[in-house]
mmCIF file of C-alpha atoms in Angstrom:
data_model
loop_
_atom_site.group_PDB
_atom_site.id
_atom_site.type_symbol
_atom_site.label_atom_id
_atom_site.label_comp_id
_atom_site.label_asym_id
_atom_site.label_seq_id
_atom_site.Cartn_x
_atom_site.Cartn_y
_atom_site.Cartn_z
ATOM 1 C CA MET A 248 0.000 0.000 0.000
ATOM 2 C CA ASN A 249 1.461 3.340 -1.084
ATOM 3 C CA THR A 250 1.625 5.947 1.631
ATOM 4 C CA THR A 251 2.911 8.899 -0.533
ATOM 5 C CA PRO A 252 0.457 11.758 -0.326
ATOM 6 C CA SER A 253 -1.264 12.647 -3.513
ATOM 7 C CA LYS A 254 -0.263 15.881 -5.286
ATOM 8 C CA THR A 255 -2.718 18.626 -4.723
ATOM 9 C CA THR A 256 -3.412 21.173 -7.420
ATOM 10 C CA THR A 257 -3.880 24.848 -6.642
ATOM 11 C CA PRO A 258 -5.952 27.142 -8.812
ATOM 12 C CA SER A 259 -3.839 29.166 -11.218
ATOM 13 C CA THR A 260 -3.768 32.898 -10.631
ATOM 14 C CA THR A 261 -2.145 33.808 -13.929
ATOM 15 C CA THR A 262 -4.116 35.661 -16.522
ATOM 16 C CA PRO A 263 -5.082 33.445 -19.397
ATOM 17 C CA PRO A 264 -3.776 34.499 -22.791
ATOM 18 C CA ALA A 265 -5.795 36.675 -25.067
ATOM 19 C CA GLY A 266 -8.495 34.826 -26.883
ATOM 20 C CA THR A 267 -9.077 32.259 -24.106
ATOM 21 C CA THR A 268 -11.981 32.372 -21.712
ATOM 22 C CA ASP A 269 -11.706 31.496 -18.076
ATOM 23 C CA PRO A 270 -14.767 29.586 -16.992
ATOM 24 C CA ALA A 271 -14.857 31.446 -13.709
ATOM 25 C CA ASP A 272 -14.365 35.096 -14.880
ATOM 26 C CA GLY A 273 -14.491 34.964 -18.644
ATOM 27 C CA THR A 274 -16.778 37.961 -18.877
ATOM 28 C CA ALA A 275 -14.358 40.228 -16.963
ATOM 29 C CA HIS A 276 -11.435 39.340 -19.243
ATOM 30 C CA ALA A 277 -13.475 40.087 -22.362
ATOM 31 C CA VAL A 278 -14.486 43.530 -21.067
ATOM 32 C CA THR A 279 -10.875 44.405 -20.161
ATOM 33 C CA GLU A 280 -9.612 43.387 -23.597
ATOM 34 C CA GLU A 281 -12.279 45.477 -25.327
ATOM 35 C CA ALA A 282 -11.445 48.543 -23.201
ATOM 36 C CA THR A 283 -7.720 48.184 -24.004
ATOM 37 C CA THR A 284 -8.464 48.012 -27.740
ATOM 38 C CA LYS A 285 -10.610 51.143 -27.614
ATOM 39 C CA GLU A 286 -7.955 53.041 -25.669
ATOM 40 C CA SER A 287 -5.263 52.148 -28.231
ATOM 41 C CA LEU A 288 -7.530 53.283 -31.060
ATOM 42 C CA VAL A 289 -8.186 56.633 -29.355
ATOM 43 C CA LYS A 290 -4.554 57.346 -28.434
ATOM 44 C CA GLY A 291 -3.158 56.285 -31.808
ATOM 45 C CA PRO A 292 -4.422 59.245 -33.971
ATOM 46 C CA ALA A 293 -3.612 61.752 -31.215
ATOM 47 C CA LYS A 294 -0.066 60.441 -30.969
ATOM 48 C CA ASP A 295 0.362 60.545 -34.749
ATOM 49 C CA SER A 296 -0.925 64.148 -34.856
ATOM 50 C CA ALA A 297 1.484 65.213 -32.113
ATOM 51 C CA THR A 298 4.365 63.535 -33.934
ATOM 52 C CA LYS A 299 3.498 65.318 -37.184
ATOM 53 C CA ASP A 300 3.301 68.704 -35.476
ATOM 54 C CA ALA A 301 6.647 68.130 -33.734
ATOM 55 C CA THR A 302 8.402 67.134 -36.965
ATOM 56 C CA GLY A 303 7.201 70.226 -38.842
ATOM 57 C CA THR A 304 4.309 68.748 -40.823
ATOM 58 C CA PRO A 305 2.166 71.589 -42.282
ATOM 59 C CA SER A 306 -0.878 72.422 -40.204
ATOM 60 C CA ASP A 307 -4.482 72.517 -41.386
ATOM 61 C CA ALA A 308 -4.119 76.248 -42.172
ATOM 62 C CA ALA A 309 -1.202 75.494 -44.484
ATOM 63 C CA ASP A 310 -3.095 72.575 -46.092
ATOM 64 C CA SER A 311 -6.039 74.856 -46.797
ATOM 65 C CA GLY A 312 -3.798 77.237 -48.808
ATOM 66 C CA THR A 313 -3.682 80.197 -46.388
ATOM 67 C CA ALA A 314 -0.241 81.858 -45.929
ATOM 68 C CA PRO A 315 1.108 82.795 -42.451
ATOM 69 C CA ASP A 316 0.831 86.365 -41.212
ATOM 70 C CA ASP A 317 4.559 87.000 -41.666
ATOM 71 C CA ASP A 318 4.466 85.942 -45.303
ATOM 72 C CA LEU A 319 1.416 88.134 -45.956
ATOM 73 C CA ALA A 320 3.109 91.142 -44.330
ATOM 74 C CA ALA A 321 6.295 90.623 -46.345
ATOM 75 C CA GLN A 322 4.306 90.287 -49.561
ATOM 76 C CA SER A 323 2.397 93.490 -48.776
ATOM 77 C CA ASP A 324 5.665 95.359 -48.139
ATOM 78 C CA ASP A 325 7.087 94.145 -51.457
ATOM 79 C CA GLU A 326 3.988 95.354 -53.303
ATOM 80 C CA ASP A 327 4.187 98.756 -51.596
ATOM 81 C CA ASP A 328 7.863 99.085 -52.552
ATOM 82 C CA ALA A 329 7.041 98.192 -56.155
ATOM 83 C CA LEU A 330 4.264 100.792 -56.352
ATOM 84 C CA GLU A 331 6.168 103.575 -54.573
ATOM 85 C CA PRO A 332 8.543 105.422 -56.951
ATOM 86 C CA ASP A 333 12.216 105.342 -56.184
ATOM 87 C CA PRO A 334 13.419 108.786 -55.006
ATOM 88 C CA PHE A 335 16.744 108.283 -56.779
ATOM 89 C CA ASP A 336 14.949 107.561 -60.054
ATOM 90 C CA GLU A 337 12.846 110.668 -59.583
ATOM 91 C CA ALA A 338 15.990 112.720 -58.970
ATOM 92 C CA ARG A 339 17.700 111.348 -62.091
ATOM 93 C CA HIS A 340 14.615 111.841 -64.250
ATOM 94 C CA GLY A 341 14.812 115.036 -66.302
ATOM 95 C CA VAL A 342 18.268 116.169 -65.174
ATOM 96 C CA GLY A 343 19.416 116.974 -68.700
ATOM 97 C CA ALA A 344 16.174 118.738 -69.614
ATOM 98 C CA GLY A 345 16.299 120.779 -66.408
ATOM 99 C CA ALA A 346 19.879 121.871 -67.052
ATOM 100 C CA ALA A 347 19.017 122.865 -70.625
ATOM 101 C CA ALA A 348 16.042 124.895 -69.412
ATOM 102 C CA VAL A 349 18.231 126.798 -66.946
ATOM 103 C CA VAL A 350 20.798 127.454 -69.683
ATOM 104 C CA SER A 351 18.063 128.801 -71.944
ATOM 105 C CA ALA A 352 16.862 131.250 -69.290
ATOM 106 C CA ALA A 353 20.437 132.357 -68.549
ATOM 107 C CA LEU A 354 21.144 132.986 -72.234
ATOM 108 C CA GLY A 355 17.966 135.060 -72.479
ATOM 109 C CA ILE A 356 19.073 137.244 -69.569
ATOM 110 C CA VAL A 357 22.506 137.732 -71.118
ATOM 111 C CA ALA A 358 20.898 138.721 -74.422
ATOM 112 C CA LEU A 359 18.949 141.495 -72.695
ATOM 113 C CA THR A 360 21.657 142.808 -70.370
ATOM 114 C CA GLY A 361 24.632 142.394 -72.688
ATOM 115 C CA ALA A 362 27.719 140.201 -72.452
ATOM 116 C CA TRP A 363 31.390 141.064 -72.054
ATOM 117 C CA THR A 364 32.010 139.575 -75.474
ATOM 118 C CA GLY A 365 29.750 142.216 -76.994
ATOM 119 C CA ARG A 366 31.619 145.001 -75.236
ATOM 120 C CA VAL A 367 34.981 143.658 -76.371
ATOM 121 C CA ALA A 368 33.766 143.388 -79.967
ATOM 122 C CA ALA A 369 32.365 146.929 -79.830
ATOM 123 C CA GLU A 370 35.615 148.349 -78.509
ATOM 124 C CA ARG A 371 37.494 146.572 -81.280
ATOM 125 C CA GLU A 372 35.289 148.132 -83.934
ATOM 126 C CA THR A 373 35.752 151.541 -82.327
ATOM 127 C CA LEU A 374 39.524 151.163 -82.449
ATOM 128 C CA ILE A 375 39.415 150.084 -86.082
ATOM 129 C CA GLY A 376 37.301 153.126 -86.960
ATOM 130 C CA GLN A 377 39.709 155.460 -85.213
ATOM 131 C CA ILE A 378 42.622 153.977 -87.115
ATOM 132 C CA GLN A 379 40.844 154.321 -90.455
ATOM 133 C CA THR A 380 39.841 157.934 -89.869
ATOM 134 C CA SER A 381 43.051 159.062 -88.170
ATOM 135 C CA GLY A 382 44.458 160.547 -91.395
ATOM 136 C CA GLY A 383 41.670 163.120 -91.539
ATOM 137 C CA GLY A 384 40.677 162.113 -95.016
ATOM 138 C CA GLY A 385 37.219 160.857 -94.081
ATOM 139 C CA SER A 386 34.074 162.944 -93.823
ATOM 140 C CA ALA A 387 32.101 163.440 -90.600
ATOM 141 C CA ALA A 388 29.464 160.917 -91.632
ATOM 142 C CA GLN A 389 32.149 158.360 -92.362
ATOM 143 C CA GLN A 390 33.779 158.950 -88.971
ATOM 144 C CA ILE A 391 30.427 158.529 -87.198
ATOM 145 C CA SER A 392 29.769 155.316 -89.054
ATOM 146 C CA GLU A 393 33.247 153.866 -88.528
ATOM 147 C CA ILE A 394 33.734 154.830 -84.885
ATOM 148 C CA TYR A 395 30.221 154.706 -83.447
ATOM 149 C CA GLY A 396 27.908 152.916 -85.871
ATOM 150 C CA ASP A 397 29.999 149.777 -86.358
ATOM 151 C CA ALA A 398 30.487 149.334 -82.606
ATOM 152 C CA TRP A 399 26.731 149.764 -82.000
ATOM 153 C CA HIS A 400 25.834 147.225 -84.652
ATOM 154 C CA THR A 401 28.419 144.746 -83.385
ATOM 155 C CA THR A 402 26.945 144.893 -79.875
ATOM 156 C CA ALA A 403 23.463 144.311 -81.264
ATOM 157 C CA LEU A 404 24.723 141.374 -83.325
ATOM 158 C CA VAL A 405 26.381 139.640 -80.347
ATOM 159 C CA ASN A 406 23.318 140.115 -78.169
ATOM 160 C CA GLY A 407 21.170 138.765 -80.958
ATOM 161 C CA VAL A 408 23.276 135.599 -81.145
ATOM 162 C CA PHE A 409 22.719 134.963 -77.418
ATOM 163 C CA ALA A 410 19.005 135.607 -77.856
ATOM 164 C CA VAL A 411 18.727 133.122 -80.720
ATOM 165 C CA LEU A 412 20.571 130.475 -78.698
ATOM 166 C CA ALA A 413 18.231 131.003 -75.742
ATOM 167 C CA LEU A 414 15.235 130.677 -78.041
ATOM 168 C CA LEU A 415 16.466 127.478 -79.694
ATOM 169 C CA VAL A 416 17.437 125.743 -76.443
ATOM 170 C CA GLY A 417 14.127 126.613 -74.801
ATOM 171 C CA VAL A 418 12.113 125.340 -77.748
ATOM 172 C CA PHE A 419 14.155 122.130 -77.810
ATOM 173 C CA VAL A 420 13.391 121.464 -74.131
ATOM 174 C CA LEU A 421 9.667 122.022 -74.674
ATOM 175 C CA VAL A 422 9.330 119.791 -77.749
ATOM 176 C CA ARG A 423 11.782 117.084 -76.655
ATOM 177 C CA PRO A 424 9.139 114.800 -75.002
ATOM 178 C CA ALA A 425 7.301 114.525 -78.329
ATOM 179 C CA PHE A 426 10.291 112.845 -80.009
ATOM 180 C CA GLY A 427 12.396 109.824 -79.197
ATOM 181 C CA THR A 428 11.463 107.101 -76.714
ATOM 182 C CA PRO A 429 8.306 108.011 -74.758
ATOM 183 C CA SER A 430 8.884 108.426 -71.035
ATOM 184 C CA GLU A 431 6.727 106.736 -68.399
ATOM 185 C CA ARG A 432 6.529 109.964 -66.383
ATOM 186 C CA PRO A 433 5.629 113.406 -67.755
ATOM 187 C CA GLN A 434 8.155 116.208 -67.824
ATOM 188 C CA PRO A 435 8.281 118.059 -64.474
ATOM 189 C CA THR A 436 6.396 121.319 -64.354
ATOM 190 C CA TRP A 437 9.348 123.418 -63.220
ATOM 191 C CA ILE A 438 11.366 122.363 -66.275
ATOM 192 C CA ARG A 439 8.628 123.490 -68.643
ATOM 193 C CA ALA A 440 8.237 126.756 -66.751
ATOM 194 C CA VAL A 441 11.963 127.599 -66.881
ATOM 195 C CA ALA A 442 12.198 126.591 -70.553
ATOM 196 C CA LEU A 443 9.190 128.776 -71.370
ATOM 197 C CA ALA A 444 10.863 131.691 -69.580
ATOM 198 C CA GLY A 445 14.001 131.121 -71.674
ATOM 199 C CA VAL A 446 11.941 131.136 -74.868
ATOM 200 C CA ALA A 447 10.218 134.383 -73.875
ATOM 201 C CA LEU A 448 13.496 136.110 -72.976
ATOM 202 C CA GLY A 449 15.101 134.868 -76.185
ATOM 203 C CA ALA A 450 12.253 136.169 -78.312
ATOM 204 C CA ILE A 451 12.408 139.590 -76.659
ATOM 205 C CA GLY A 452 16.184 139.651 -77.084
ATOM 206 C CA VAL A 453 15.880 138.870 -80.791
ATOM 207 C CA LEU A 454 13.441 141.752 -81.304
ATOM 208 C CA ILE A 455 15.600 144.235 -79.416
ATOM 209 C CA SER A 456 18.794 143.171 -81.195
ATOM 210 C CA ALA A 457 17.116 143.434 -84.580
ATOM 211 C CA GLY A 458 15.883 146.933 -83.760
ATOM 212 C CA MET A 459 19.372 147.996 -82.649
ATOM 213 C CA TYR A 460 21.091 146.523 -85.690
ATOM 214 C CA PHE A 461 18.756 148.153 -88.208
ATOM 215 C CA ASP A 462 18.571 151.442 -86.289
ATOM 216 C CA LEU A 463 14.852 151.127 -85.713
ATOM 217 C CA PHE A 464 14.817 152.483 -82.149
ATOM 218 C CA VAL A 465 17.588 155.086 -82.276
ATOM 219 C CA SER A 466 19.162 156.297 -85.501
ATOM 220 C CA LEU A 467 22.835 157.124 -85.894
ATOM 221 C CA PRO A 468 23.807 160.736 -85.339
ATOM 222 C CA THR A 469 24.191 162.827 -88.485
ATOM 223 C CA ALA A 470 26.774 165.478 -89.259
ATOM 224 C CA GLY A 471 25.408 169.019 -88.938
ATOM 225 C CA ALA A 472 25.334 171.471 -91.836
ATOM 226 C CA PRO A 473 28.413 173.649 -92.100
ATOM 227 C CA ALA A 474 28.105 177.039 -90.423
ATOM 228 C CA GLY A 475 28.109 180.311 -92.436
ATOM 229 C CA GLY A 476 27.067 180.981 -95.896
#
């Protein structure tokens, strides 16, 4: 007769593997497994979204085609710079025309007031007349013409040349925009005003010089009749 005690079995406390059902608490294991599956499904998309945001994946605003505020501000500044005229371009525009207009006005003033070149030319003609009439062979009318008349006419001629130059330069500045390559911006107002002043002064100078040269305003002096009978 065997006296060895029989081996007793104790109930297992380990959790049965997934998919098996414990006869005693099978319902509890099924509920726990279902809850774990739902939790993994809920946390999965949230974790993926956080990972995408951390790695620099474009957000929904970027996917919808809207630009960030910084990009919109930079684009607006670029458009404003493109529309606003460059001050350096404005300064360079019309420099040559402005200088020519000033030259025209200056030439017109010189034509009216007289230039040193006209005085030098008049003195030269006076000296030549004195030399020619120094022998005493010329008449009084000839001496007046050689000494005074030629100098007067030479002054009028020099002033007339300055007046014509002022007139031509002023007209060129005024009609220049109509020829050549058209400019995107109109000619500045001050350039047209100065050029018009040069044209006016030149025209007046031409009239005065012509009257002086042809003795229209003041005639040359004449020799008086000899005294006695």
